[in-house]
Amino acid sequence: MCAKLKLHSKKFREVKAQYDKQQKEYTIFKELLGASPDGFLVIDKKGEVLLKNTVVQKLVKADEALFEEVKAGLREFVFSEDDLDTTYRVSHFEIDSETIQADVYIMRDATEEREKERELEQFAIFDMLTGALTRYAGMDILYSWIAGERKFTLCFIDMDNLKYVNDTFGHAEGDTYIIDVANLLKMMGDGIEVTRLGGDEFMVLIPEKYAGKEEQMLAGVQGQLEVLTKEFDKQYESRISYGFVASGESEDPSLLLSLADERMYECKRKNKKRYN
């Protein structure tokens, strides 16, 4: 009898120890969920909510449709509170065991990650020095204009004397020269897309509404460059050479660029004869 009592007592202690351990683990798990900046949502296959932490409770209070939207495939949303926007990204996995079948949704605070992505997107779209479009972004617009059968003029521009300016006055002055040209090109008119192809080369896409005025517009840019040269007493000549091609001359973006490039060099040869 005593042996049986001792055995039962030992088993009781083992069961109690196991229970206490599980209770401790549950408490830790509950505190972790409560302290987490991420949302945790568990829904069984019947649609019953089995678990939601405080973050999810706050989000659902603000948007009662969130459960259904997340279940329907929503994978990113912005939550606004006290003039502060928080971006959440939703990941999903399933639990399929003997005791539970459920969908688990984790709503992760991805605000900083999204900001970094926006910064990278800006770098991909805009040239850091001039604020003009990057080659990638400009070519994307060129492709879309051709695909949309828009009528436009493509202008290829090359800055004259940039190497001389860099070698003689330093790269800081060369950068100023590049920025001046870019700013004047960007001021040409509404709807005109200015791309820095690289170094001293630019591509300008001029919509149909400016048809017939392209030469006058670029001559105006050259005139403004000359004004800047005199106003700031620059010890070099600021000039651009340019060539035009109409969108109807080819549906191949590379060929359009190549044709405009060839015509730009004709302009450059004339400039050399004129100024030398």
CSV table of C-alpha atoms in Angstrom, one decimal:
chain,number,residue,atom,x,y,z
A,1,MET,CA,0.0,0.0,0.0
A,2,CYS,CA,2.8,2.4,0.9
A,3,ALA,CA,4.6,1.5,-2.3
A,4,LYS,CA,1.5,2.3,-4.3
A,5,LEU,CA,1.1,5.7,-2.5
A,6,LYS,CA,4.8,6.5,-3.2
A,7,LEU,CA,4.3,5.6,-6.8
A,8,HIS,CA,1.2,7.7,-7.2
A,9,SER,CA,2.9,10.5,-5.3
A,10,LYS,CA,5.9,10.4,-7.7
A,11,LYS,CA,3.6,10.4,-10.8
A,12,PHE,CA,1.6,13.3,-9.4
A,13,ARG,CA,4.8,15.2,-8.9
A,14,GLU,CA,6.0,14.4,-12.4
A,15,VAL,CA,2.6,15.4,-13.9
A,16,LYS,CA,2.5,18.6,-11.8
A,17,ALA,CA,6.1,19.5,-12.8
A,18,GLN,CA,5.1,19.0,-16.5
A,19,TYR,CA,2.0,21.1,-16.0
A,20,ASP,CA,4.0,23.8,-14.2
A,21,LYS,CA,6.5,23.8,-17.1
A,22,GLN,CA,3.7,24.1,-19.7
A,23,GLN,CA,2.1,26.9,-17.7
A,24,LYS,CA,5.5,28.8,-17.6
A,25,GLU,CA,6.0,28.3,-21.3
A,26,TYR,CA,2.5,29.5,-22.0
A,27,THR,CA,3.0,32.6,-19.9
A,28,ILE,CA,6.3,33.3,-21.7
A,29,PHE,CA,4.6,32.8,-25.0
A,30,LYS,CA,1.7,35.0,-24.1
A,31,GLU,CA,4.1,37.8,-22.9
A,32,LEU,CA,6.1,37.5,-26.1
A,33,LEU,CA,3.0,37.9,-28.2
A,34,GLY,CA,1.9,40.8,-26.1
A,35,ALA,CA,5.2,42.6,-26.3
A,36,SER,CA,5.8,41.9,-30.0
A,37,PRO,CA,5.5,44.9,-32.4
A,38,ASP,CA,4.1,42.4,-35.0
A,39,GLY,CA,0.6,41.1,-35.2
A,40,PHE,CA,-0.2,37.4,-34.7
A,41,LEU,CA,-3.6,36.0,-35.9
A,42,VAL,CA,-4.6,32.3,-35.9
A,43,ILE,CA,-7.9,31.3,-37.6
A,44,ASP,CA,-9.1,27.7,-37.7
A,45,LYS,CA,-10.6,26.2,-40.9
A,46,LYS,CA,-14.1,27.0,-39.7
A,47,GLY,CA,-13.3,30.7,-39.6
A,48,GLU,CA,-13.0,30.9,-35.8
A,49,VAL,CA,-10.4,33.2,-34.4
A,50,LEU,CA,-8.2,31.1,-32.1
A,51,LEU,CA,-5.6,33.7,-31.2
A,52,LYS,CA,-5.0,37.4,-31.8
A,53,ASN,CA,-2.5,39.5,-30.0
A,54,THR,CA,-2.8,43.2,-28.9
A,55,VAL,CA,-1.4,44.5,-32.2
A,56,VAL,CA,-4.1,42.6,-34.2
A,57,GLN,CA,-6.8,43.8,-31.8
A,58,LYS,CA,-5.7,47.4,-32.3
A,59,LEU,CA,-5.6,47.0,-36.1
A,60,VAL,CA,-9.0,45.3,-36.3
A,61,LYS,CA,-10.5,47.9,-34.1
A,62,ALA,CA,-9.5,50.5,-36.7
A,63,ASP,CA,-10.5,48.3,-39.6
A,64,GLU,CA,-13.1,45.7,-39.0
A,65,ALA,CA,-12.8,44.3,-42.5
A,66,LEU,CA,-9.1,43.5,-41.9
A,67,PHE,CA,-9.7,39.8,-41.1
A,68,GLU,CA,-11.5,39.2,-44.3
A,69,GLU,CA,-9.0,41.2,-46.4
A,70,VAL,CA,-6.1,39.3,-44.9
A,71,LYS,CA,-7.8,35.9,-45.5
A,72,ALA,CA,-8.5,37.1,-49.1
A,73,GLY,CA,-4.8,37.6,-49.8
A,74,LEU,CA,-4.0,41.1,-48.5
A,75,ARG,CA,-0.2,41.1,-48.1
A,76,GLU,CA,0.6,44.8,-47.3
A,77,PHE,CA,-1.3,47.6,-45.7
A,78,VAL,CA,-0.7,50.9,-44.0
A,79,PHE,CA,-2.1,51.7,-40.5
A,80,SER,CA,-2.4,55.3,-39.5
A,81,GLU,CA,-2.4,56.5,-35.9
A,82,ASP,CA,-1.6,59.9,-34.4
A,83,ASP,CA,-0.4,61.1,-37.8
A,84,LEU,CA,2.1,58.2,-37.9
A,85,ASP,CA,1.9,55.7,-40.7
A,86,THR,CA,3.1,52.1,-40.1
A,87,THR,CA,3.5,49.7,-43.0
A,88,TYR,CA,2.6,46.1,-42.3
A,89,ARG,CA,3.5,43.1,-44.4
A,90,VAL,CA,1.6,39.9,-44.0
A,91,SER,CA,3.1,36.4,-44.1
A,92,HIS,CA,1.0,33.2,-44.0
A,93,PHE,CA,1.5,29.6,-43.2
A,94,GLU,CA,-0.8,26.7,-42.2
A,95,ILE,CA,-0.9,24.4,-39.1
A,96,ASP,CA,-2.1,20.9,-40.0
A,97,SER,CA,-1.7,18.5,-37.0
A,98,GLU,CA,-3.9,16.0,-35.3
A,99,THR,CA,-5.1,18.5,-32.8
A,100,ILE,CA,-5.4,21.7,-34.9
A,101,GLN,CA,-5.9,22.8,-38.5
A,102,ALA,CA,-5.5,26.6,-38.8
A,103,ASP,CA,-4.1,29.5,-40.8
A,104,VAL,CA,-1.5,31.6,-39.1
A,105,TYR,CA,-1.0,35.2,-40.2
A,106,ILE,CA,2.0,37.3,-39.1
A,107,MET,CA,1.7,41.1,-39.6
A,108,ARG,CA,5.2,42.4,-39.5
A,109,ASP,CA,6.1,46.1,-39.1
A,110,ALA,CA,8.0,46.8,-42.3
A,111,THR,CA,8.0,50.6,-42.1
A,112,GLU,CA,11.8,51.0,-42.2
A,113,GLU,CA,12.1,48.4,-44.9
A,114,ARG,CA,9.6,50.1,-47.1
A,115,GLU,CA,11.3,53.5,-46.6
A,116,LYS,CA,14.6,51.9,-47.8
A,117,GLU,CA,12.9,50.4,-50.8
A,118,ARG,CA,11.4,53.9,-51.6
A,119,GLU,CA,14.9,55.3,-51.4
A,120,LEU,CA,16.3,52.6,-53.8
A,121,GLU,CA,13.4,53.3,-56.1
A,122,GLN,CA,14.3,57.0,-56.2
A,123,PHE,CA,17.9,56.1,-57.0
A,124,ALA,CA,16.6,53.9,-59.8
A,125,ILE,CA,14.4,56.6,-61.2
A,126,PHE,CA,16.3,59.8,-60.7
A,127,ASP,CA,19.9,60.7,-61.3
A,128,MET,CA,21.5,61.7,-58.0
A,129,LEU,CA,23.5,64.6,-59.4
A,130,THR,CA,20.9,66.3,-61.7
A,131,GLY,CA,17.5,65.1,-60.6
A,132,ALA,CA,16.8,64.1,-64.2
A,133,LEU,CA,15.6,60.6,-65.0
A,134,THR,CA,18.1,57.8,-65.0
A,135,ARG,CA,18.9,55.9,-68.2
A,136,TYR,CA,16.8,53.0,-66.9
A,137,ALA,CA,13.7,55.2,-66.1
A,138,GLY,CA,14.1,57.2,-69.3
A,139,MET,CA,14.3,54.2,-71.6
A,140,ASP,CA,11.2,52.8,-69.8
A,141,ILE,CA,9.3,55.9,-70.7
A,142,LEU,CA,10.6,55.8,-74.3
A,143,TYR,CA,9.4,52.2,-74.6
A,144,SER,CA,6.0,53.0,-73.2
A,145,TRP,CA,5.5,56.0,-75.5
A,146,ILE,CA,6.3,53.9,-78.5
A,147,ALA,CA,4.0,51.1,-77.3
A,148,GLY,CA,1.3,53.6,-76.7
A,149,GLU,CA,1.8,55.0,-80.3
A,150,ARG,CA,2.4,58.5,-79.0
A,151,LYS,CA,3.8,61.0,-81.4
A,152,PHE,CA,6.9,62.8,-80.1
A,153,THR,CA,10.4,64.0,-80.9
A,154,LEU,CA,13.5,62.5,-79.4
A,155,CYS,CA,16.4,64.8,-78.9
A,156,PHE,CA,19.9,63.5,-78.2
A,157,ILE,CA,22.1,66.0,-76.4
A,158,ASP,CA,25.8,66.0,-75.8
A,159,MET,CA,27.6,68.7,-73.8
A,160,ASP,CA,30.6,70.3,-75.4
A,161,ASN,CA,33.8,70.9,-73.6
A,162,LEU,CA,33.0,68.9,-70.4
A,163,LYS,CA,36.3,67.0,-70.5
A,164,TYR,CA,38.2,70.3,-70.8
A,165,VAL,CA,36.2,71.8,-67.9
A,166,ASN,CA,36.9,68.7,-65.7
A,167,ASP,CA,40.6,68.7,-66.6
A,168,THR,CA,41.2,72.4,-66.3
A,169,PHE,CA,38.8,73.6,-63.6
A,170,GLY,CA,38.1,70.4,-61.6
A,171,HIS,CA,35.2,67.9,-61.4
A,172,ALA,CA,33.2,70.2,-59.0
A,173,GLU,CA,33.0,72.8,-61.8
A,174,GLY,CA,32.2,70.0,-64.3
A,175,ASP,CA,29.4,68.9,-62.1
A,176,THR,CA,28.0,72.4,-61.9
A,177,TYR,CA,28.1,72.6,-65.7
A,178,ILE,CA,26.2,69.3,-65.9
A,179,ILE,CA,23.6,70.5,-63.4
A,180,ASP,CA,23.1,73.8,-65.2
A,181,VAL,CA,22.4,72.0,-68.5
A,182,ALA,CA,20.0,69.5,-66.8
A,183,ASN,CA,18.1,72.3,-65.0
A,184,LEU,CA,17.7,74.3,-68.3
A,185,LEU,CA,16.4,71.2,-70.1
A,186,LYS,CA,14.0,70.4,-67.3
A,187,MET,CA,12.6,73.9,-67.6
A,188,MET,CA,11.8,73.5,-71.3
A,189,GLY,CA,8.1,72.8,-70.9
A,190,ASP,CA,5.4,70.7,-69.3
A,191,GLY,CA,5.3,67.0,-70.1
A,192,ILE,CA,8.9,67.0,-71.5
A,193,GLU,CA,10.9,64.1,-70.1
A,194,VAL,CA,14.6,64.7,-69.5
A,195,THR,CA,17.0,61.7,-69.0
A,196,ARG,CA,20.6,61.7,-68.2
A,197,LEU,CA,22.0,58.8,-70.2
A,198,GLY,CA,25.3,59.1,-68.5
A,199,GLY,CA,28.3,61.5,-68.3
A,200,ASP,CA,27.6,64.4,-70.6
A,201,GLU,CA,24.7,62.9,-72.6
A,202,PHE,CA,21.0,63.6,-72.3
A,203,MET,CA,17.9,62.3,-74.0
A,204,VAL,CA,14.9,64.6,-74.1
A,205,LEU,CA,11.4,63.3,-75.1
A,206,ILE,CA,9.3,66.2,-76.5
A,207,PRO,CA,5.5,65.5,-76.8
A,208,GLU,CA,3.6,66.2,-80.0
A,209,LYS,CA,2.1,69.5,-78.7
A,210,TYR,CA,5.6,71.1,-79.1
A,211,ALA,CA,5.9,69.9,-82.7
A,212,GLY,CA,7.8,72.4,-84.9
A,213,LYS,CA,9.2,74.2,-81.9
A,214,GLU,CA,12.0,71.8,-81.0
A,215,GLU,CA,14.8,73.6,-82.7
A,216,GLN,CA,13.7,76.9,-81.1
A,217,MET,CA,13.5,75.4,-77.7
A,218,LEU,CA,17.0,73.9,-77.8
A,219,ALA,CA,18.4,77.1,-79.2
A,220,GLY,CA,16.8,78.8,-76.2
A,221,VAL,CA,18.6,76.4,-73.8
A,222,GLN,CA,21.9,77.3,-75.6
A,223,GLY,CA,21.1,81.0,-75.2
A,224,GLN,CA,20.5,80.6,-71.5
A,225,LEU,CA,23.7,78.7,-71.1
A,226,GLU,CA,25.6,81.6,-72.7
A,227,VAL,CA,23.9,84.0,-70.3
A,228,LEU,CA,25.0,81.9,-67.3
A,229,THR,CA,28.5,81.8,-68.7
A,230,LYS,CA,28.7,85.6,-68.8
A,231,GLU,CA,26.8,86.1,-65.5
A,232,PHE,CA,29.2,83.9,-63.5
A,233,ASP,CA,32.3,84.9,-65.5
A,234,LYS,CA,33.1,81.3,-66.5
A,235,GLN,CA,36.4,80.8,-68.2
A,236,TYR,CA,35.1,78.3,-70.7
A,237,GLU,CA,32.4,78.1,-73.4
A,238,SER,CA,29.2,76.3,-72.3
A,239,ARG,CA,27.6,74.7,-75.3
A,240,ILE,CA,25.4,71.7,-76.3
A,241,SER,CA,25.2,69.8,-79.5
A,242,TYR,CA,21.9,68.1,-80.3
A,243,GLY,CA,20.1,66.0,-82.9
A,244,PHE,CA,16.4,65.3,-83.4
A,245,VAL,CA,14.4,62.3,-84.6
A,246,ALA,CA,10.7,61.9,-85.0
A,247,SER,CA,8.9,59.0,-83.4
A,248,GLY,CA,7.5,57.9,-86.7
A,249,GLU,CA,11.0,57.2,-88.1
A,250,SER,CA,11.2,53.9,-86.3
A,251,GLU,CA,9.5,51.7,-83.7
A,252,ASP,CA,12.8,50.5,-82.4
A,253,PRO,CA,13.9,52.6,-79.4
A,254,SER,CA,17.6,51.8,-79.9
A,255,LEU,CA,17.4,52.9,-83.6
A,256,LEU,CA,15.7,56.1,-82.7
A,257,LEU,CA,18.5,56.9,-80.2
A,258,SER,CA,21.1,55.9,-82.8
A,259,LEU,CA,19.6,58.2,-85.5
A,260,ALA,CA,19.4,61.1,-83.0
A,261,ASP,CA,23.0,60.5,-81.9
A,262,GLU,CA,24.2,60.6,-85.6
A,263,ARG,CA,22.4,63.9,-86.1
A,264,MET,CA,23.8,65.3,-82.9
A,265,TYR,CA,27.3,64.6,-84.2
A,266,GLU,CA,26.5,66.6,-87.3
A,267,CYS,CA,25.6,69.5,-85.0
A,268,LYS,CA,28.8,69.0,-83.1
A,269,ARG,CA,30.9,69.2,-86.3
A,270,LYS,CA,29.1,72.5,-87.2
A,271,ASN,CA,29.8,73.9,-83.7
A,272,LYS,CA,33.5,73.1,-84.0
A,273,LYS,CA,33.7,74.9,-87.4
A,274,ARG,CA,31.7,77.8,-86.0
A,275,TYR,CA,33.6,78.3,-82.7
A,276,ASN,CA,37.1,77.2,-83.6
